[in-house]
């Protein structure tokens, strides 16, 4: 009886509280509705349409071309005030250089050597290639580059000879010296010219990045003529590379080329850590001891500052988030990957159409090139340059040179990770919906996709951002913008360009240590991110949710 009275009491008490619960719940619902109405959509362009992943998903852009690229073109002709070589070259003044590093590092040295010879009004001796460094490639200049074309193309700019003339019937040994990195025109005239005038022949050793980033416009344009026109690979290299490109085109209309730097030596040198425990620390630490001058690194700090290469898995996730579907064909230019097939497995699961020169060419076809690292690198260079989209996981020499080259020749899409901001996104992916993750990737990658005006003129390395050699077709651009406004899209083009410039500024603030941005997402019910890894089978182009989703 007492139990019955207590039950009735609680029942009447609960019934009296119902109006209060209802009022509170209603207020919360109204508040949530107001907040959702006021909150900005992650990406306005994501609202429109439901296209397949291979068509751009919700990114609302063409995955295979750069927006506004038609309004810009490469322009590197000399001005009328730039006298020809014959008028300025002083006889009995010879400059030789010895390059340093791998193929692309040497390429920067060759390019800058031509400009240095012009500054010094001297005759340039065909550059010597580094044959003793880590790569140990015995190739000389004429075995990688078309030396006759190099000399003839630049004949109006700089006089070039294949070797020093004999002196007194004997081989002339030049005086050797070095110049500081980023040596300006004034630096060459003050430091090098007096020695050259006295010795008549000098050789500048370790010649890489020995020329200032900013120079007179005509000298910058000369840099472009050398890099983009005079430096042609030899015919055997070109023919083999053309075969590789053709075989990729036979497989698919479009293809992505990925320059994947994840070799043990590179990871050890970078001082980065990728979660491999004591085994990874021991293995990479042993390799790191080869460089006695390297200071002790802080791996977390390196990654937080965007100085570590993305893992193969992270590259794959970035590309899928940008809208590239599993049917996309990828050509991978890579050395030995740390961890081998186990490390590559997540990337291959995301992109099964995975190729390299070793898989689309026979051993016999590659035999003339395989003993020479620079010739093999030249094959990858051409296939990457010819790709519809070039992607890199690093900020090495090849990545920078190809980024600049692709800007010069039509701003072909070039995806370089915004590693500083992607770092924490990858760190917290286990707590996010896929759609939220993809939206953030697209946001963070604005300004890192190879579009015109991503980098302000004069910012970054000139080999990466040859702004003095990029001209704008103002009339065509004005006509295009007028057409855009007539179609009701407003004047978004310039606004977007300004955003891109700001996002890629050299003084971009460091990635914050807080997790505020990630906290607004929730785990995904379908388990695409499950805390232990990615369910790759769930990311397919026929999933409705995903149809709505970018050194040497």
XYZ file of C-alpha atoms in Angstrom:
552
model
C 0.000 0.000 0.000
C 2.854 2.342 0.914
C 4.578 1.412 -2.379
C 1.413 2.315 -4.293
C 1.221 5.742 -2.600
C 4.895 6.447 -3.414
C 4.365 5.444 -7.060
C 1.337 7.781 -7.364
C 3.343 10.579 -5.766
C 6.217 10.207 -8.276
C 3.723 9.941 -11.149
C 1.929 13.174 -10.208
C 5.299 14.915 -9.616
C 6.581 13.833 -13.068
C 3.291 14.936 -14.715
C 3.645 18.366 -13.109
C 7.225 18.666 -14.436
C 6.294 17.821 -18.052
C 5.399 21.414 -19.063
C 8.789 22.595 -17.780
C 10.651 19.861 -19.713
C 8.677 20.722 -22.845
C 9.437 24.441 -22.500
C 13.177 23.822 -22.019
C 13.321 21.385 -24.957
C 11.461 23.811 -27.199
C 13.816 26.639 -26.281
C 16.850 24.469 -27.051
C 15.424 23.486 -30.433
C 14.754 27.133 -31.317
C 18.301 28.080 -30.240
C 19.828 25.300 -32.371
C 17.746 26.386 -35.357
C 18.940 29.985 -34.993
C 22.584 28.892 -34.678
C 22.404 26.615 -37.730
C 20.822 29.451 -39.742
C 23.533 31.937 -38.732
C 26.481 29.533 -39.078
C 28.389 29.851 -42.387
C 28.366 26.904 -44.744
C 31.830 25.220 -44.873
C 32.213 26.069 -48.544
C 29.645 28.023 -50.539
C 30.636 26.239 -53.721
C 29.801 22.936 -52.027
C 26.076 23.693 -52.025
C 25.557 23.197 -55.715
C 25.082 19.969 -57.551
C 25.868 16.315 -56.917
C 28.739 15.332 -59.167
C 30.841 12.207 -59.011
C 34.228 12.278 -57.296
C 36.013 12.201 -60.656
C 34.010 15.272 -61.656
C 34.980 17.361 -58.669
C 32.482 16.273 -56.042
C 31.174 19.235 -54.072
C 34.293 21.274 -54.700
C 32.472 22.925 -57.624
C 35.604 23.146 -59.757
C 37.144 21.382 -62.704
C 39.640 18.915 -61.276
C 41.848 18.872 -64.352
C 42.366 22.556 -65.190
C 43.333 25.721 -63.335
C 40.731 28.439 -63.085
C 41.614 31.612 -65.026
C 44.765 30.033 -66.512
C 43.689 31.217 -69.978
C 44.356 34.806 -68.907
C 48.083 34.203 -68.221
C 51.031 33.039 -70.318
C 54.789 32.645 -70.112
C 56.787 35.603 -71.467
C 60.572 35.563 -71.305
C 61.809 37.427 -74.398
C 64.572 39.941 -73.759
C 63.697 43.613 -73.880
C 65.190 45.955 -76.493
C 67.521 47.440 -73.875
C 69.153 44.023 -73.236
C 72.196 43.963 -75.583
C 73.234 40.758 -77.318
C 76.159 38.696 -76.039
C 78.492 39.745 -78.822
C 78.309 43.368 -77.670
C 79.030 42.746 -73.982
C 81.242 39.634 -73.754
C 84.842 40.454 -72.847
C 87.460 38.218 -74.441
C 89.831 36.235 -72.249
C 87.266 36.051 -69.431
C 85.936 32.547 -68.752
C 83.526 31.292 -66.100
C 83.198 27.597 -65.223
C 80.932 26.144 -62.553
C 80.677 22.800 -60.780
C 77.117 21.938 -59.751
C 76.025 20.195 -56.577
C 73.381 17.618 -55.657
C 70.932 15.624 -57.740
C 69.429 16.408 -61.141
C 67.049 19.188 -60.123
C 69.447 20.865 -57.706
C 71.998 20.853 -60.518
C 69.411 22.317 -62.863
C 69.071 25.387 -60.654
C 72.861 25.765 -60.707
C 73.031 25.535 -64.505
C 70.263 28.110 -64.897
C 71.908 30.538 -62.510
C 75.366 29.977 -64.025
C 74.194 31.417 -67.355
C 72.950 34.537 -65.572
C 76.172 34.807 -63.541
C 78.221 34.645 -66.769
C 76.076 37.422 -68.216
C 76.571 39.590 -65.099
C 80.342 39.101 -65.393
C 80.372 39.673 -69.189
C 82.237 36.403 -69.524
C 82.171 33.274 -71.672
C 80.529 30.334 -69.911
C 82.120 26.887 -70.062
C 79.545 24.072 -70.223
C 78.751 23.306 -66.552
C 80.229 20.288 -64.795
C 77.739 17.981 -63.136
C 78.193 16.609 -59.627
C 79.424 13.003 -59.921
C 80.575 12.420 -56.350
C 77.630 13.216 -54.085
C 75.036 10.844 -52.654
C 73.654 9.961 -56.111
C 77.059 9.003 -57.578
C 75.950 9.483 -61.191
C 78.840 9.552 -63.672
C 76.815 11.331 -66.390
C 78.209 14.531 -67.840
C 76.190 17.488 -69.183
C 75.928 16.194 -72.753
C 74.597 12.805 -71.600
C 71.584 14.407 -69.910
C 71.021 17.677 -71.772
C 71.198 18.545 -75.477
C 74.390 20.582 -75.305
C 74.289 21.869 -78.885
C 70.750 23.169 -78.449
C 71.781 24.746 -75.122
C 74.648 26.650 -76.740
C 72.763 27.744 -79.852
C 69.544 28.802 -78.117
C 71.423 31.086 -75.713
C 73.925 32.411 -78.264
C 72.395 35.919 -78.225
C 72.455 36.053 -74.429
C 75.727 34.438 -73.376
C 78.648 32.975 -75.273
C 79.034 29.303 -74.254
C 81.875 26.892 -75.102
C 82.200 23.180 -74.354
C 85.629 23.407 -72.714
C 88.286 25.916 -71.804
C 90.790 26.756 -74.549
C 94.350 25.548 -74.073
C 96.817 27.983 -72.547
C 100.385 27.898 -73.823
C 99.660 24.548 -75.433
C 98.594 23.082 -72.098
C 95.240 22.395 -70.468
C 94.086 25.511 -68.672
C 93.222 24.834 -65.039
C 90.918 27.587 -63.736
C 91.236 29.202 -60.332
C 88.587 27.747 -57.987
C 86.481 29.699 -55.497
C 83.011 29.784 -53.954
C 80.411 32.490 -53.627
C 77.847 32.917 -50.851
C 74.330 31.644 -51.306
C 71.913 34.171 -52.808
C 74.796 36.267 -54.136
C 73.373 39.419 -55.778
C 74.538 41.176 -58.960
C 76.532 43.575 -56.808
C 77.978 40.620 -54.887
C 79.291 39.067 -58.132
C 80.793 42.343 -59.266
C 82.500 42.917 -55.902
C 83.607 39.375 -55.044
C 84.081 37.521 -58.319
C 84.855 40.093 -60.978
C 88.191 41.281 -59.493
C 89.456 37.672 -59.324
C 88.163 36.910 -62.814
C 89.810 40.022 -64.266
C 93.136 38.933 -62.760
C 92.976 35.150 -63.362
C 90.933 35.222 -66.611
C 89.420 31.811 -65.834
C 87.687 30.777 -62.615
C 85.521 27.877 -61.513
C 82.783 28.397 -58.917
C 82.331 25.211 -56.892
C 79.276 23.860 -55.059
C 77.198 26.026 -57.356
C 73.580 25.673 -56.238
C 71.312 28.557 -55.204
C 74.298 30.918 -55.501
C 72.296 33.667 -57.179
C 69.922 36.108 -55.492
C 66.193 35.536 -55.722
C 65.510 39.102 -56.902
C 67.324 40.496 -59.930
C 66.764 42.985 -62.723
C 63.767 41.936 -64.863
C 65.880 41.174 -67.944
C 68.121 38.881 -65.897
C 65.059 37.135 -64.459
C 63.716 36.593 -67.964
C 67.098 35.158 -68.963
C 66.710 32.672 -66.119
C 63.404 31.612 -67.645
C 64.846 31.269 -71.154
C 67.503 28.948 -69.768
C 65.235 26.865 -67.531
C 62.177 26.566 -69.764
C 63.649 26.637 -73.265
C 67.405 26.046 -73.421
C 67.604 23.043 -71.096
C 66.279 20.143 -73.159
C 66.943 16.525 -72.279
C 68.808 14.349 -74.767
C 66.811 12.562 -77.444
C 67.113 9.056 -75.857
C 65.676 10.401 -72.588
C 62.887 12.246 -74.405
C 61.930 9.216 -76.494
C 61.676 6.912 -73.469
C 59.696 9.494 -71.511
C 57.299 9.951 -74.447
C 56.630 6.205 -74.351
C 55.810 6.380 -70.645
C 53.458 9.345 -71.141
C 51.755 7.586 -74.069
C 51.196 4.454 -71.982
C 49.606 6.499 -69.208
C 47.357 8.230 -71.764
C 46.346 4.853 -73.218
C 45.088 3.836 -69.785
C 43.107 7.003 -69.069
C 42.266 10.374 -70.594
C 43.685 12.133 -67.525
C 46.340 11.135 -65.023
C 47.894 12.485 -61.846
C 51.651 12.401 -61.341
C 52.762 12.134 -57.719
C 56.311 12.970 -56.669
C 56.528 10.925 -53.482
C 59.561 11.580 -51.290
C 59.473 9.055 -48.469
C 62.880 7.410 -48.647
C 64.662 6.406 -45.411
C 67.527 8.864 -46.018
C 65.176 11.758 -46.633
C 63.072 11.004 -43.545
C 66.197 10.677 -41.415
C 67.576 13.976 -42.680
C 64.271 15.768 -42.068
C 64.175 14.601 -38.447
C 60.478 13.742 -38.732
C 58.700 10.894 -36.944
C 55.716 8.916 -38.259
C 54.589 6.731 -35.371
C 56.716 3.657 -36.033
C 57.831 3.353 -32.419
C 61.321 2.395 -31.236
C 62.012 0.522 -34.483
C 61.539 3.681 -36.579
C 63.512 5.854 -34.148
C 66.397 3.390 -34.120
C 66.518 2.881 -37.895
C 66.210 6.539 -38.869
C 68.461 7.624 -36.002
C 71.249 5.375 -37.297
C 70.959 6.907 -40.778
C 70.835 10.417 -39.319
C 74.289 9.949 -37.787
C 75.777 10.147 -41.308
C 75.275 13.935 -41.147
C 77.489 14.946 -38.239
C 76.443 18.589 -38.451
C 72.713 17.928 -37.976
C 71.356 19.179 -34.674
C 68.961 17.154 -32.530
C 65.479 17.596 -33.937
C 62.049 17.902 -32.369
C 59.855 15.710 -34.633
C 56.561 17.094 -33.295
C 57.712 20.651 -33.883
C 58.855 19.830 -37.432
C 55.458 18.384 -38.337
C 53.581 21.170 -36.585
C 55.454 23.719 -38.695
C 54.676 21.838 -41.912
C 58.267 20.741 -42.546
C 57.605 17.016 -42.809
C 56.538 15.219 -46.006
C 53.031 13.800 -46.010
C 52.797 10.023 -45.719
C 51.462 8.084 -48.734
C 48.186 7.572 -46.845
C 47.871 11.298 -46.110
C 48.469 12.148 -49.769
C 45.731 9.717 -50.760
C 43.268 11.158 -48.247
C 44.050 14.706 -49.386
C 43.384 13.806 -53.027
C 40.141 11.971 -52.257
C 38.977 14.927 -50.151
C 39.708 17.239 -53.093
C 37.398 15.169 -55.267
C 39.621 12.671 -57.112
C 37.892 9.291 -57.209
C 39.267 5.772 -56.925
C 39.126 5.407 -60.717
C 41.816 8.087 -61.221
C 45.134 6.835 -62.606
C 48.266 7.840 -60.704
C 51.874 7.773 -61.885
C 54.225 7.717 -58.901
C 57.771 9.051 -59.137
C 59.495 7.708 -56.071
C 62.618 6.145 -54.708
C 62.676 3.415 -52.080
C 59.727 4.062 -49.760
C 60.396 3.631 -46.045
C 58.320 0.678 -44.897
C 57.909 -0.633 -48.459
C 54.579 -2.071 -49.573
C 53.098 -1.796 -46.086
C 53.536 1.995 -46.207
C 52.176 2.205 -49.764
C 49.163 -0.065 -49.123
C 46.752 2.689 -47.913
C 47.516 4.857 -50.956
C 47.036 1.915 -53.323
C 43.758 1.063 -51.607
C 42.510 4.592 -52.251
C 43.868 4.647 -55.830
C 44.172 1.102 -57.235
C 45.298 2.409 -60.668
C 48.829 2.925 -59.400
C 51.820 3.007 -61.772
C 55.517 3.827 -61.971
C 58.055 3.712 -64.778
C 59.051 0.245 -63.558
C 55.487 -1.080 -63.990
C 54.708 0.421 -67.426
C 58.110 -0.162 -69.033
C 60.099 -3.367 -69.347
C 63.420 -3.948 -67.630
C 65.074 -4.032 -71.060
C 63.632 -0.623 -71.997
C 64.927 0.959 -68.801
C 68.306 -0.765 -68.900
C 70.156 2.120 -70.661
C 68.959 4.513 -67.938
C 68.766 2.471 -64.730
C 72.495 2.675 -63.787
C 72.243 6.485 -63.808
C 70.099 8.148 -61.153
C 69.922 11.497 -62.990
C 68.695 9.910 -66.230
C 66.045 7.972 -64.322
C 65.061 11.203 -62.561
C 64.835 12.917 -65.961
C 62.279 10.324 -67.113
C 60.142 11.005 -64.029
C 60.559 14.762 -64.530
C 59.057 14.614 -68.031
C 56.176 12.293 -67.100
C 55.329 14.525 -64.124
C 55.540 17.663 -66.245
C 53.234 16.190 -68.899
C 50.621 15.079 -66.356
C 47.219 16.755 -66.084
C 47.761 17.255 -62.359
C 51.078 17.210 -60.532
C 51.086 16.425 -56.810
C 53.945 16.421 -54.346
C 54.229 15.495 -50.686
C 57.364 17.599 -50.142
C 59.016 20.937 -50.798
C 62.125 19.634 -52.552
C 63.944 20.842 -55.649
C 61.890 18.851 -58.164
C 58.634 20.015 -56.583
C 59.687 23.665 -56.736
C 61.067 23.539 -60.278
C 58.021 21.730 -61.661
C 55.698 24.142 -59.842
C 57.417 27.053 -61.591
C 57.558 25.303 -64.942
C 53.872 24.432 -64.858
C 53.009 28.042 -63.989
C 55.022 29.240 -66.974
C 53.415 26.782 -69.382
C 49.754 27.503 -68.679
C 49.278 27.087 -64.922
C 48.558 23.373 -65.101
C 47.176 22.185 -61.727
C 50.005 21.644 -59.252
C 48.929 20.486 -55.810
C 51.341 21.178 -52.991
C 50.117 20.306 -49.481
C 49.503 23.061 -46.985
C 51.297 20.787 -44.546
C 51.221 23.209 -41.625
C 47.422 23.199 -41.505
C 46.815 19.650 -42.714
C 48.991 18.286 -39.901
C 46.435 18.751 -37.145
C 43.613 17.736 -39.433
C 45.269 14.359 -40.028
C 46.042 14.116 -36.318
C 42.343 14.433 -35.441
C 40.766 12.589 -38.374
C 39.590 9.762 -36.094
C 37.099 12.151 -34.493
C 35.576 13.559 -37.679
C 32.883 12.916 -40.217
C 34.372 12.358 -43.661
C 32.383 15.272 -45.072
C 33.757 17.656 -42.436
C 37.288 16.375 -43.049
C 36.970 16.802 -46.838
C 35.549 20.292 -46.484
C 38.468 21.370 -44.301
C 41.007 19.901 -46.722
C 39.450 21.886 -49.578
C 39.531 25.045 -47.451
C 43.149 24.622 -46.358
C 44.326 23.846 -49.899
C 43.106 27.126 -51.360
C 46.247 28.862 -52.515
C 48.158 25.610 -52.944
C 46.667 24.314 -56.205
C 48.729 25.978 -58.942
C 46.227 28.728 -59.733
C 47.342 32.130 -61.089
C 48.283 34.726 -58.454
C 48.520 32.206 -55.612
C 51.868 33.701 -54.692
C 52.497 37.425 -54.818
C 55.224 38.502 -57.271
C 58.657 38.344 -55.653
C 57.591 35.911 -52.902
C 59.123 32.453 -52.632
C 61.970 31.010 -54.709
C 62.119 32.375 -58.250
C 62.443 28.853 -59.654
C 59.098 28.114 -57.992
C 57.391 31.431 -58.710
C 58.860 32.980 -61.907
C 56.577 36.004 -61.653
C 58.751 38.187 -63.902
C 58.081 35.709 -66.720
C 54.294 35.454 -66.304
C 52.252 37.963 -68.308
C 48.542 38.704 -68.060
C 46.200 39.020 -71.030
C 44.264 41.946 -69.583
C 41.855 42.292 -72.514
C 40.871 38.623 -72.411
C 40.554 38.711 -68.656
C 38.311 41.785 -68.723
C 36.164 40.141 -71.386
C 35.966 36.950 -69.323
C 35.008 38.814 -66.156
C 32.350 40.754 -68.068
C 30.868 37.456 -69.252
C 30.941 36.129 -65.697
C 29.035 39.152 -64.385
C 26.453 38.841 -67.166
C 25.858 35.246 -66.093
C 25.066 36.468 -62.601
C 28.179 35.124 -60.885
C 29.492 38.502 -59.791
C 33.092 39.611 -59.738
C 34.402 36.621 -57.787
C 37.574 36.076 -59.757
C 39.671 38.897 -58.321
C 38.292 38.320 -54.837
C 39.365 34.668 -54.972
C 42.816 35.648 -56.238
C 43.325 38.032 -53.326
C 42.341 35.302 -50.881
C 44.854 32.962 -52.505
C 47.613 35.534 -52.214
C 46.956 36.068 -48.527
C 46.762 32.385 -47.695
C 50.120 31.621 -49.256
C 52.069 34.546 -47.820
C 55.499 33.745 -46.438
C 54.482 35.132 -43.056
C 51.520 32.758 -42.746
C 50.911 32.382 -38.991
C 51.859 29.130 -37.326
C 49.211 26.460 -37.004
C 47.546 26.909 -33.584
C 48.037 24.300 -30.880
C 44.348 24.266 -29.910
C 41.811 21.794 -31.231
C 38.925 24.248 -31.407
C 38.252 23.773 -35.114
C 38.265 19.984 -34.923
C 35.931 19.816 -31.897
C 32.891 20.789 -33.972
C 32.930 17.448 -35.835
C 31.687 14.071 -34.680
C 32.652 10.482 -35.422
C 31.168 9.059 -38.589
C 28.503 6.401 -38.090
C 29.550 4.524 -41.229
C 33.053 4.114 -39.818
C 35.102 5.754 -42.580
C 37.308 7.134 -39.820
C 37.225 4.748 -36.889
C 40.135 5.824 -34.733
C 42.359 2.974 -35.949
C 42.485 3.912 -39.606
C 40.368 4.419 -42.669
C 37.854 1.988 -44.072
C 38.981 2.414 -47.678
C 36.210 0.232 -49.074
C 33.687 2.760 -47.765
C 35.157 5.615 -49.809
C 33.733 4.793 -53.227
C 32.270 7.047 -55.868
C 28.910 5.284 -55.682
C 28.379 6.243 -52.022
C 25.720 9.012 -51.979
C 27.425 10.799 -49.070
C 30.733 10.970 -50.912
C 29.225 12.221 -54.144
C 28.645 15.391 -52.130
C 32.028 15.685 -50.743
C 43.042 18.756 -53.529
C 63.887 17.290 -52.714
C 65.545 16.013 -55.311
